[in-house]
Amino acid sequence: MGCVAWIANDQGIESNVYIDDMFSVDVDDDIDFYEPYGGLYPTAQVKTLRLWDEINLPHESDKQLWGRSLTVIGFEVDPNAMTFTMPEDKLRVELLAGVREFCRVMGRRHQLHTFMSLAGWLNWAFNVYPLLKPALSRVYGKIEGKENPHTGISVSQGIINDLNWFSRHVENSSGIHLLEARDW
């Protein structure tokens, strides 16, 4: 996708890349009709789609999202409010319930793959809660050097305290506000 973005930028189409997705920012009233999908889209997006057509890069209409705010990898991105937030929906509720279940009984043992799954889930959440990364320090200390996914590992009081700290902050935080983060 990097090469495609380079071609787009070379042709005057301003775009950015995140992993395998291209995106750009446009003003509200700068829209154009894209005939193959029979709808209106931001002009920069239409130019990108036409470039993709020209180089025979496949794309799908249901992946051509646009609007004042978008859901990206499960997070609400609002460029007007300059925020990245985790929606108050099922994902946030499931994350907090999963952390609580993991911590439910002190001295409880979980298998390595459960520790790793929890760590992955929290790492995803760190996209909007980057200052909560210390919550995983003890978790990483516990799993360090272990390879068998079925190895039982005890959950210490320190891990429980760290994960409860994480949960309290997620419950009370709305996410990243770019102006505040920049000033911070």
PDB file of C-alpha atoms in Angstrom:
ATOM      1  CA  MET A   1       0.000   0.000   0.000  1.00  0.00           C
ATOM      2  CA  GLY A   2       2.982   2.295   0.528  1.00  0.00           C
ATOM      3  CA  CYS A   3       3.777   2.243  -3.183  1.00  0.00           C
ATOM      4  CA  VAL A   4       0.155   3.078  -4.033  1.00  0.00           C
ATOM      5  CA  ALA A   5       0.231   5.981  -1.562  1.00  0.00           C
ATOM      6  CA  TRP A   6       3.440   7.224  -3.177  1.00  0.00           C
ATOM      7  CA  ILE A   7       1.769   7.122  -6.627  1.00  0.00           C
ATOM      8  CA  ALA A   8      -1.287   8.929  -5.224  1.00  0.00           C
ATOM      9  CA  ASN A   9       0.822  11.640  -3.608  1.00  0.00           C
ATOM     10  CA  ASP A  10       2.882  11.944  -6.809  1.00  0.00           C
ATOM     11  CA  GLN A  11      -0.377  12.609  -8.688  1.00  0.00           C
ATOM     12  CA  GLY A  12      -1.415  15.280  -6.193  1.00  0.00           C
ATOM     13  CA  ILE A  13      -3.814  13.095  -4.200  1.00  0.00           C
ATOM     14  CA  GLU A  14      -3.106  13.767  -0.546  1.00  0.00           C
ATOM     15  CA  SER A  15      -3.397  10.555   1.447  1.00  0.00           C
ATOM     16  CA  ASN A  16      -1.926   8.710   4.398  1.00  0.00           C
ATOM     17  CA  VAL A  17      -1.453   5.017   5.122  1.00  0.00           C
ATOM     18  CA  TYR A  18      -2.137   3.030   8.292  1.00  0.00           C
ATOM     19  CA  ILE A  19      -1.027  -0.592   7.812  1.00  0.00           C
ATOM     20  CA  ASP A  20      -3.053  -1.516   4.697  1.00  0.00           C
ATOM     21  CA  ASP A  21      -5.577   1.336   4.765  1.00  0.00           C
ATOM     22  CA  MET A  22      -5.391   4.695   3.027  1.00  0.00           C
ATOM     23  CA  PHE A  23      -7.092   7.753   4.449  1.00  0.00           C
ATOM     24  CA  SER A  24      -7.261  11.497   4.020  1.00  0.00           C
ATOM     25  CA  VAL A  25      -9.027  14.546   5.390  1.00  0.00           C
ATOM     26  CA  ASP A  26     -11.335  16.767   3.373  1.00  0.00           C
ATOM     27  CA  VAL A  27     -13.784  19.604   3.982  1.00  0.00           C
ATOM     28  CA  ASP A  28     -17.505  18.818   4.278  1.00  0.00           C
ATOM     29  CA  ASP A  29     -18.694  20.279   0.999  1.00  0.00           C
ATOM     30  CA  ASP A  30     -15.843  18.990  -1.196  1.00  0.00           C
ATOM     31  CA  ILE A  31     -17.617  15.909  -2.573  1.00  0.00           C
ATOM     32  CA  ASP A  32     -17.792  14.191  -5.935  1.00  0.00           C
ATOM     33  CA  PHE A  33     -19.825  11.425  -7.553  1.00  0.00           C
ATOM     34  CA  TYR A  34     -18.135   8.039  -7.938  1.00  0.00           C
ATOM     35  CA  GLU A  35     -20.026   6.254 -10.707  1.00  0.00           C
ATOM     36  CA  PRO A  36     -19.127   2.580 -10.000  1.00  0.00           C
ATOM     37  CA  TYR A  37     -20.624   2.846  -6.493  1.00  0.00           C
ATOM     38  CA  GLY A  38     -23.372   5.277  -7.510  1.00  0.00           C
ATOM     39  CA  GLY A  39     -22.770   7.660  -4.633  1.00  0.00           C
ATOM     40  CA  LEU A  40     -21.154  10.818  -3.363  1.00  0.00           C
ATOM     41  CA  TYR A  41     -17.784  10.655  -1.635  1.00  0.00           C
ATOM     42  CA  PRO A  42     -15.142  13.205  -0.634  1.00  0.00           C
ATOM     43  CA  THR A  43     -13.226  14.387  -3.698  1.00  0.00           C
ATOM     44  CA  ALA A  44      -9.869  13.055  -2.472  1.00  0.00           C
ATOM     45  CA  GLN A  45     -11.468   9.660  -1.900  1.00  0.00           C
ATOM     46  CA  VAL A  46     -12.981   9.641  -5.401  1.00  0.00           C
ATOM     47  CA  LYS A  47      -9.569  10.514  -6.864  1.00  0.00           C
ATOM     48  CA  THR A  48      -8.032   7.644  -4.879  1.00  0.00           C
ATOM     49  CA  LEU A  49     -10.729   5.205  -6.063  1.00  0.00           C
ATOM     50  CA  ARG A  50     -10.194   6.266  -9.678  1.00  0.00           C
ATOM     51  CA  LEU A  51      -6.441   5.734  -9.259  1.00  0.00           C
ATOM     52  CA  TRP A  52      -7.120   2.263  -7.860  1.00  0.00           C
ATOM     53  CA  ASP A  53      -9.371   1.557 -10.867  1.00  0.00           C
ATOM     54  CA  GLU A  54      -6.611   2.726 -13.205  1.00  0.00           C
ATOM     55  CA  ILE A  55      -4.022   0.370 -11.674  1.00  0.00           C
ATOM     56  CA  ASN A  56      -6.587  -2.455 -11.239  1.00  0.00           C
ATOM     57  CA  LEU A  57      -6.360  -2.475  -7.452  1.00  0.00           C
ATOM     58  CA  PRO A  58      -9.505  -4.196  -6.144  1.00  0.00           C
ATOM     59  CA  HIS A  59     -11.685  -2.361  -3.630  1.00  0.00           C
ATOM     60  CA  GLU A  60     -15.156  -2.734  -2.138  1.00  0.00           C
ATOM     61  CA  SER A  61     -17.867  -0.132  -1.629  1.00  0.00           C
ATOM     62  CA  ASP A  62     -18.603  -1.176   1.962  1.00  0.00           C
ATOM     63  CA  LYS A  63     -15.016  -0.349   2.935  1.00  0.00           C
ATOM     64  CA  GLN A  64     -15.185   3.206   1.568  1.00  0.00           C
ATOM     65  CA  LEU A  65     -16.092   4.941   4.799  1.00  0.00           C
ATOM     66  CA  TRP A  66     -16.329   8.654   5.286  1.00  0.00           C
ATOM     67  CA  GLY A  67     -18.005  11.094   7.623  1.00  0.00           C
ATOM     68  CA  ARG A  68     -17.485  13.517  10.485  1.00  0.00           C
ATOM     69  CA  SER A  69     -16.287  10.661  12.698  1.00  0.00           C
ATOM     70  CA  LEU A  70     -15.344   7.078  11.876  1.00  0.00           C
ATOM     71  CA  THR A  71     -14.808   3.825  13.683  1.00  0.00           C
ATOM     72  CA  VAL A  72     -11.225   2.680  13.083  1.00  0.00           C
ATOM     73  CA  ILE A  73     -10.046  -0.647  14.566  1.00  0.00           C
ATOM     74  CA  GLY A  74     -12.887  -0.371  17.081  1.00  0.00           C
ATOM     75  CA  PHE A  75     -12.196   3.223  18.150  1.00  0.00           C
ATOM     76  CA  GLU A  76     -14.170   6.369  17.385  1.00  0.00           C
ATOM     77  CA  VAL A  77     -11.972   8.893  15.571  1.00  0.00           C
ATOM     78  CA  ASP A  78     -13.424  12.402  15.470  1.00  0.00           C
ATOM     79  CA  PRO A  79     -11.130  14.852  13.655  1.00  0.00           C
ATOM     80  CA  ASN A  80     -13.413  17.800  14.448  1.00  0.00           C
ATOM     81  CA  ALA A  81     -13.299  17.212  18.201  1.00  0.00           C
ATOM     82  CA  MET A  82      -9.710  15.936  17.793  1.00  0.00           C
ATOM     83  CA  THR A  83     -10.420  12.812  19.844  1.00  0.00           C
ATOM     84  CA  PHE A  84      -9.760   9.077  19.769  1.00  0.00           C
ATOM     85  CA  THR A  85     -12.175   7.258  22.068  1.00  0.00           C
ATOM     86  CA  MET A  86     -13.376   3.771  22.889  1.00  0.00           C
ATOM     87  CA  PRO A  87     -17.138   3.700  22.345  1.00  0.00           C
ATOM     88  CA  GLU A  88     -19.337   3.086  25.383  1.00  0.00           C
ATOM     89  CA  ASP A  89     -20.577  -0.053  23.726  1.00  0.00           C
ATOM     90  CA  LYS A  90     -20.018  -3.764  23.840  1.00  0.00           C
ATOM     91  CA  LEU A  91     -16.235  -3.558  23.258  1.00  0.00           C
ATOM     92  CA  ARG A  92     -15.561  -1.378  26.300  1.00  0.00           C
ATOM     93  CA  VAL A  93     -17.956  -3.376  28.489  1.00  0.00           C
ATOM     94  CA  GLU A  94     -16.366  -6.658  27.348  1.00  0.00           C
ATOM     95  CA  LEU A  95     -12.852  -5.338  27.974  1.00  0.00           C
ATOM     96  CA  LEU A  96     -13.664  -4.290  31.530  1.00  0.00           C
ATOM     97  CA  ALA A  97     -15.583  -7.517  32.223  1.00  0.00           C
ATOM     98  CA  GLY A  98     -12.651  -9.553  30.886  1.00  0.00           C
ATOM     99  CA  VAL A  99     -10.172  -7.742  33.123  1.00  0.00           C
ATOM    100  CA  ARG A 100     -12.440  -8.189  36.152  1.00  0.00           C
ATOM    101  CA  GLU A 101     -12.913 -11.901  35.440  1.00  0.00           C
ATOM    102  CA  PHE A 102      -9.154 -12.353  35.125  1.00  0.00           C
ATOM    103  CA  CYS A 103      -8.697 -10.717  38.551  1.00  0.00           C
ATOM    104  CA  ARG A 104     -11.731 -12.288  40.210  1.00  0.00           C
ATOM    105  CA  VAL A 105      -9.938 -14.579  42.672  1.00  0.00           C
ATOM    106  CA  MET A 106      -6.586 -13.760  44.225  1.00  0.00           C
ATOM    107  CA  GLY A 107      -4.091 -16.589  43.956  1.00  0.00           C
ATOM    108  CA  ARG A 108      -5.966 -17.934  40.947  1.00  0.00           C
ATOM    109  CA  ARG A 109      -3.940 -19.474  38.159  1.00  0.00           C
ATOM    110  CA  HIS A 110      -4.367 -18.809  34.468  1.00  0.00           C
ATOM    111  CA  GLN A 111      -2.673 -20.490  31.560  1.00  0.00           C
ATOM    112  CA  LEU A 112      -0.001 -18.595  29.638  1.00  0.00           C
ATOM    113  CA  HIS A 113      -2.290 -18.190  26.626  1.00  0.00           C
ATOM    114  CA  THR A 114      -4.868 -16.449  28.863  1.00  0.00           C
ATOM    115  CA  PHE A 115      -2.210 -14.016  30.129  1.00  0.00           C
ATOM    116  CA  MET A 116      -1.128 -13.369  26.536  1.00  0.00           C
ATOM    117  CA  SER A 117      -4.695 -12.855  25.370  1.00  0.00           C
ATOM    118  CA  LEU A 118      -5.299 -10.327  28.149  1.00  0.00           C
ATOM    119  CA  ALA A 119      -2.035  -8.540  27.288  1.00  0.00           C
ATOM    120  CA  GLY A 120      -3.069  -8.336  23.621  1.00  0.00           C
ATOM    121  CA  TRP A 121      -6.464  -6.940  24.529  1.00  0.00           C
ATOM    122  CA  LEU A 122      -4.955  -4.273  26.781  1.00  0.00           C
ATOM    123  CA  ASN A 123      -2.343  -3.397  24.146  1.00  0.00           C
ATOM    124  CA  TRP A 124      -5.213  -2.738  21.723  1.00  0.00           C
ATOM    125  CA  ALA A 125      -6.834  -0.465  24.332  1.00  0.00           C
ATOM    126  CA  PHE A 126      -3.559   1.450  24.755  1.00  0.00           C
ATOM    127  CA  ASN A 127      -4.275   3.064  21.358  1.00  0.00           C
ATOM    128  CA  VAL A 128      -6.671   5.364  23.234  1.00  0.00           C
ATOM    129  CA  TYR A 129      -5.285   4.953  26.761  1.00  0.00           C
ATOM    130  CA  PRO A 130      -1.501   5.183  26.226  1.00  0.00           C
ATOM    131  CA  LEU A 131      -0.769   6.414  29.745  1.00  0.00           C
ATOM    132  CA  LEU A 132      -2.143   3.158  31.185  1.00  0.00           C
ATOM    133  CA  LYS A 133       0.671   1.006  29.788  1.00  0.00           C
ATOM    134  CA  PRO A 134       2.263   0.449  33.226  1.00  0.00           C
ATOM    135  CA  ALA A 135      -0.722  -1.810  34.020  1.00  0.00           C
ATOM    136  CA  LEU A 136       0.982  -4.619  32.090  1.00  0.00           C
ATOM    137  CA  SER A 137       4.457  -4.438  33.655  1.00  0.00           C
ATOM    138  CA  ARG A 138       3.853  -7.210  36.182  1.00  0.00           C
ATOM    139  CA  VAL A 139       1.935  -9.295  33.648  1.00  0.00           C
ATOM    140  CA  TYR A 140       4.944  -9.224  31.321  1.00  0.00           C
ATOM    141  CA  GLY A 141       7.213 -10.080  34.236  1.00  0.00           C
ATOM    142  CA  LYS A 142       5.109 -13.168  34.983  1.00  0.00           C
ATOM    143  CA  ILE A 143       5.054 -14.488  31.412  1.00  0.00           C
ATOM    144  CA  GLU A 144       8.675 -13.687  30.554  1.00  0.00           C
ATOM    145  CA  GLY A 145      10.571 -16.736  29.306  1.00  0.00           C
ATOM    146  CA  LYS A 146       7.545 -19.041  29.285  1.00  0.00           C
ATOM    147  CA  GLU A 147       6.661 -20.803  26.039  1.00  0.00           C
ATOM    148  CA  ASN A 148       4.131 -23.579  26.714  1.00  0.00           C
ATOM    149  CA  PRO A 149       0.698 -21.948  26.232  1.00  0.00           C
ATOM    150  CA  HIS A 150      -0.826 -24.296  28.825  1.00  0.00           C
ATOM    151  CA  THR A 151       1.638 -23.413  31.600  1.00  0.00           C
ATOM    152  CA  GLY A 152      -0.258 -22.366  34.723  1.00  0.00           C
ATOM    153  CA  ILE A 153       0.756 -18.983  36.134  1.00  0.00           C
ATOM    154  CA  SER A 154      -0.511 -17.526  39.402  1.00  0.00           C
ATOM    155  CA  VAL A 155      -2.133 -14.113  39.504  1.00  0.00           C
ATOM    156  CA  SER A 156      -0.427 -12.033  42.204  1.00  0.00           C
ATOM    157  CA  GLN A 157      -1.981  -9.246  44.245  1.00  0.00           C
ATOM    158  CA  GLY A 158       0.309  -6.813  42.383  1.00  0.00           C
ATOM    159  CA  ILE A 159      -1.170  -7.870  39.033  1.00  0.00           C
ATOM    160  CA  ILE A 160      -4.683  -7.540  40.437  1.00  0.00           C
ATOM    161  CA  ASN A 161      -3.894  -4.044  41.761  1.00  0.00           C
ATOM    162  CA  ASP A 162      -2.419  -2.966  38.412  1.00  0.00           C
ATOM    163  CA  LEU A 163      -5.364  -4.297  36.406  1.00  0.00           C
ATOM    164  CA  ASN A 164      -7.894  -2.744  38.788  1.00  0.00           C
ATOM    165  CA  TRP A 165      -6.021   0.567  38.396  1.00  0.00           C
ATOM    166  CA  PHE A 166      -6.316   0.149  34.610  1.00  0.00           C
ATOM    167  CA  SER A 167     -10.060  -0.581  34.861  1.00  0.00           C
ATOM    168  CA  ARG A 168     -10.784   2.434  37.066  1.00  0.00           C
ATOM    169  CA  HIS A 169      -9.032   4.747  34.633  1.00  0.00           C
ATOM    170  CA  VAL A 170     -10.782   3.272  31.585  1.00  0.00           C
ATOM    171  CA  GLU A 171     -14.136   3.737  33.337  1.00  0.00           C
ATOM    172  CA  ASN A 172     -13.341   7.401  34.050  1.00  0.00           C
ATOM    173  CA  SER A 173     -11.561   8.386  30.828  1.00  0.00           C
ATOM    174  CA  SER A 174     -13.083   9.241  27.496  1.00  0.00           C
ATOM    175  CA  GLY A 175      -9.876   8.625  25.528  1.00  0.00           C
ATOM    176  CA  ILE A 176      -7.308  10.860  23.873  1.00  0.00           C
ATOM    177  CA  HIS A 177      -8.028  14.523  23.274  1.00  0.00           C
ATOM    178  CA  LEU A 178      -5.290  15.581  20.866  1.00  0.00           C
ATOM    179  CA  LEU A 179      -5.014  19.190  22.007  1.00  0.00           C
ATOM    180  CA  GLU A 180      -4.678  18.107  25.632  1.00  0.00           C
ATOM    181  CA  ALA A 181      -2.234  15.337  24.693  1.00  0.00           C
ATOM    182  CA  ARG A 182      -0.174  17.797  22.675  1.00  0.00           C
ATOM    183  CA  ASP A 183      -0.099  20.297  25.531  1.00  0.00           C
ATOM    184  CA  TRP A 184       0.605  17.522  28.011  1.00  0.00           C
TER     185      TRP A 184
END
